[in-house]
Short mmCIF file of C-alpha atoms in Angstrom, two decimals:
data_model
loop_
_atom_site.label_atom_id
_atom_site.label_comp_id
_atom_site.label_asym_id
_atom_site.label_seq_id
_atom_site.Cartn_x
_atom_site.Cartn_y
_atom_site.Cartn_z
CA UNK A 1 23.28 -36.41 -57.76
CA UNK A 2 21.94 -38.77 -59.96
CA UNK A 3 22.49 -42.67 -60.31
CA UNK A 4 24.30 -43.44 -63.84
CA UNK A 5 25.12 -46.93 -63.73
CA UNK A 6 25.54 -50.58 -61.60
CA UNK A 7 27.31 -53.34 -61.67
CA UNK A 8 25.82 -56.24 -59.90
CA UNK A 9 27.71 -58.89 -58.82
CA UNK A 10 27.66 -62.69 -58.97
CA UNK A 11 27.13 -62.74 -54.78
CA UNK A 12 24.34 -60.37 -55.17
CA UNK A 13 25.44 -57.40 -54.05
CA UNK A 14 24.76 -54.20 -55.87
CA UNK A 15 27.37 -51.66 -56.19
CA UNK A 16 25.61 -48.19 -56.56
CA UNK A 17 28.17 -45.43 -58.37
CA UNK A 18 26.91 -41.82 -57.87
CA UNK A 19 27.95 -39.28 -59.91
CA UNK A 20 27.53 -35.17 -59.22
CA UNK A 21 26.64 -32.89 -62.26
CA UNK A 22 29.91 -32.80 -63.70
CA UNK A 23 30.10 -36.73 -64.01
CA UNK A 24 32.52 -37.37 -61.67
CA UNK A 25 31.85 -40.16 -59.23
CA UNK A 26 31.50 -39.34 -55.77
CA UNK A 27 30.81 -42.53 -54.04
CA UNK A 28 30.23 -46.12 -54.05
CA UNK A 29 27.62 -48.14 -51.73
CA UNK A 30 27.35 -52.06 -51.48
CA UNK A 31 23.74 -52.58 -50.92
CA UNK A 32 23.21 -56.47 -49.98
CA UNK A 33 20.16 -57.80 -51.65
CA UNK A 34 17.76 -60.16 -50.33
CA UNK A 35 17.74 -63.18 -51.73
CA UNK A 36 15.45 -66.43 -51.72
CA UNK A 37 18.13 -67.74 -49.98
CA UNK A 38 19.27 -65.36 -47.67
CA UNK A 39 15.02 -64.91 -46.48
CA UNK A 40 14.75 -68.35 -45.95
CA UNK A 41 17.70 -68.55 -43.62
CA UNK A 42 16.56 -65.27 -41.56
CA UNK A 43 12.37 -67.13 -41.37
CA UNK A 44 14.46 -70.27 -40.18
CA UNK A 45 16.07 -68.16 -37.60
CA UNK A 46 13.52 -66.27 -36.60
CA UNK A 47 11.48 -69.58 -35.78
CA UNK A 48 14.32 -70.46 -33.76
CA UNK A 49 13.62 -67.71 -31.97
CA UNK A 50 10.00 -68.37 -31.40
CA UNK A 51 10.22 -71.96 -30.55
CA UNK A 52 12.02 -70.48 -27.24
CA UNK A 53 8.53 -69.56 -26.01
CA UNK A 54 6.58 -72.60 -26.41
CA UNK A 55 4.85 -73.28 -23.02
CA UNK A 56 5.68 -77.08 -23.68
CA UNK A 57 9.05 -78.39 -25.52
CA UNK A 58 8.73 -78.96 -29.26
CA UNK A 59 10.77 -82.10 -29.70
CA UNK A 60 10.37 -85.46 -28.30
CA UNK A 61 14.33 -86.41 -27.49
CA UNK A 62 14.76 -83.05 -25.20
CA UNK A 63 13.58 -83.96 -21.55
CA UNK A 64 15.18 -80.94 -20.31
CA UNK A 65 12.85 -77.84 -20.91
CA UNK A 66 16.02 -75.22 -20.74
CA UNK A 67 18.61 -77.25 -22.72
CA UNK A 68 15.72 -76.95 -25.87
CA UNK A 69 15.38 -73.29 -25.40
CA UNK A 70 19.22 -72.93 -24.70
CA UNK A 71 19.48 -75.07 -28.21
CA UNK A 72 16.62 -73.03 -29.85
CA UNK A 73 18.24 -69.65 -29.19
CA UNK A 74 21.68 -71.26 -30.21
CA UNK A 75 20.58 -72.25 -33.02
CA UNK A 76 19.18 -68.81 -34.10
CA UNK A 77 21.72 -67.28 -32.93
CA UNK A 78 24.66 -69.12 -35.10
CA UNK A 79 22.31 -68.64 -38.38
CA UNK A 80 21.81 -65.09 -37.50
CA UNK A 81 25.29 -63.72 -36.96
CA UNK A 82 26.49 -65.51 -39.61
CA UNK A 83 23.76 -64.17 -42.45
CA UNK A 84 25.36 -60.60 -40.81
CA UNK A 85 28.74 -61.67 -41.46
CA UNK A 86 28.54 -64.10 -44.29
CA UNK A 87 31.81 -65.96 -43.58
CA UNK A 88 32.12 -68.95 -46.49
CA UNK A 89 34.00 -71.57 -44.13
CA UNK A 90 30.59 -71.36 -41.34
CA UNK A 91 28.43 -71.93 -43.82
CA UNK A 92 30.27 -75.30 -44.89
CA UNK A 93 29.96 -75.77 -41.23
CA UNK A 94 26.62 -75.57 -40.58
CA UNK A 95 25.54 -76.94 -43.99
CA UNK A 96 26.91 -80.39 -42.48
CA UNK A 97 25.95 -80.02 -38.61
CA UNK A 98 22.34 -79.06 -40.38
CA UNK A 99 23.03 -82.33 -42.77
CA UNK A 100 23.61 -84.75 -39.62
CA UNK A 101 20.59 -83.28 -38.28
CA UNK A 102 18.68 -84.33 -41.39
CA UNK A 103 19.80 -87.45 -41.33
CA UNK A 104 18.72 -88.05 -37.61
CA UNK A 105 15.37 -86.74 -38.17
CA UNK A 106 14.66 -89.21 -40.84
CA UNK A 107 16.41 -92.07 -38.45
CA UNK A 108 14.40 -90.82 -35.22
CA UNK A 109 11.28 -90.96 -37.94
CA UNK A 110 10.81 -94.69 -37.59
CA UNK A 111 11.40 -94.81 -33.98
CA UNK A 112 9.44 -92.15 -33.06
CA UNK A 113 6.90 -93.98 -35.33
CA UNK A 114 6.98 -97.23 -33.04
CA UNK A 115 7.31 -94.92 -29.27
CA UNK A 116 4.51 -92.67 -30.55
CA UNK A 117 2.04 -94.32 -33.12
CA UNK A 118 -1.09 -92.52 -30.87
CA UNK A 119 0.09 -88.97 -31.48
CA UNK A 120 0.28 -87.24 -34.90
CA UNK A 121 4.04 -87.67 -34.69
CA UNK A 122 4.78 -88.67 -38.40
CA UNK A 123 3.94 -84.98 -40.20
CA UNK A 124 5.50 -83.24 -37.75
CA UNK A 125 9.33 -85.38 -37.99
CA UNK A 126 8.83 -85.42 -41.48
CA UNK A 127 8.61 -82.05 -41.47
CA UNK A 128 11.49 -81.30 -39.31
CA UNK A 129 13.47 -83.74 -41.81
CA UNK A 130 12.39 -81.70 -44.73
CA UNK A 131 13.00 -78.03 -43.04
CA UNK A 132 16.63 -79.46 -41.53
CA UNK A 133 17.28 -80.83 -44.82
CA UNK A 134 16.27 -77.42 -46.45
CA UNK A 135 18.29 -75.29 -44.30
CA UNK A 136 21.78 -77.62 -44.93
CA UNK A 137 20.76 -77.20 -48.65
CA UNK A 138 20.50 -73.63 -48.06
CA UNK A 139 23.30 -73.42 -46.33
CA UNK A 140 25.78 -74.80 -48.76
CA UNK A 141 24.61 -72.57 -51.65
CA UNK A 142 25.95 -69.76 -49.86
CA UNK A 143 29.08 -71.47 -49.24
#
């Protein structure tokens, strides 16, 4: 068998036609390619993932030690199964829970700033304001 032509499609998948000697095609496969995207979505939930086994919780707000890792692996969890299953209406979904959670990053940023001006508080919320905002961003692209 050898591979005669593709078609690739706007939502990058590749459709693979195989044809046997005589030409005729035998078959067609939808390969999903890996996109900028789609990688950055899969790191972000794979950190998720790894944030659940931080001796010490990661975020300031959470008290509660097993309501951040519940959170953590929910949050993984939701970004996971849906880059699987790539349903359009979730990702408008989480593009605006992931939007609201920008949006109080950057609004805990200047309290956080006055509670804790002694720890090196500042990169880290503006970093979790930038990766939030990233992932709503990313999130509504693939819607």
């Amino acid at each position: 068998m050898s591979l005669r032509g593709e078609v690739v499609s706007p939502k990058c998948n590749r459709t693979r036609k195989f044809y046997n000697h005589k030409g005729i095609k035998e078959q067609n496969v939808s390969v999903n390619i890996m996109n900028p995207i789609n990688a950055f979505l899969l790191f972000s939930a794979i950190s998720y993932f790894i944030c659940i086994f931080f001796p010490k919780p990661v975020t300031k707000n959470v008290k509660s030690r097993t309501f951040e890792r519940l959170f953590m692996a929910m949050s993984g969890a939701l970004l996971t199964l849906n880059l699987a299953l790539d349903i359009r209406l979730l990702w408008l979904t989480y593009a605006i829970i992931w939007t609201v959670a920008a949006g109080a990053s950057y609004l805990g940023y200047t309290v956080w700033n006055v509670l804790w001006k002694k720890e090196a508080s500042e990169a880290a919320q503006m970093t979790m304001f930038a990766w939030d905002a990233l992932i709503a961003i990313c999130c509504l692209l693939k819607f």
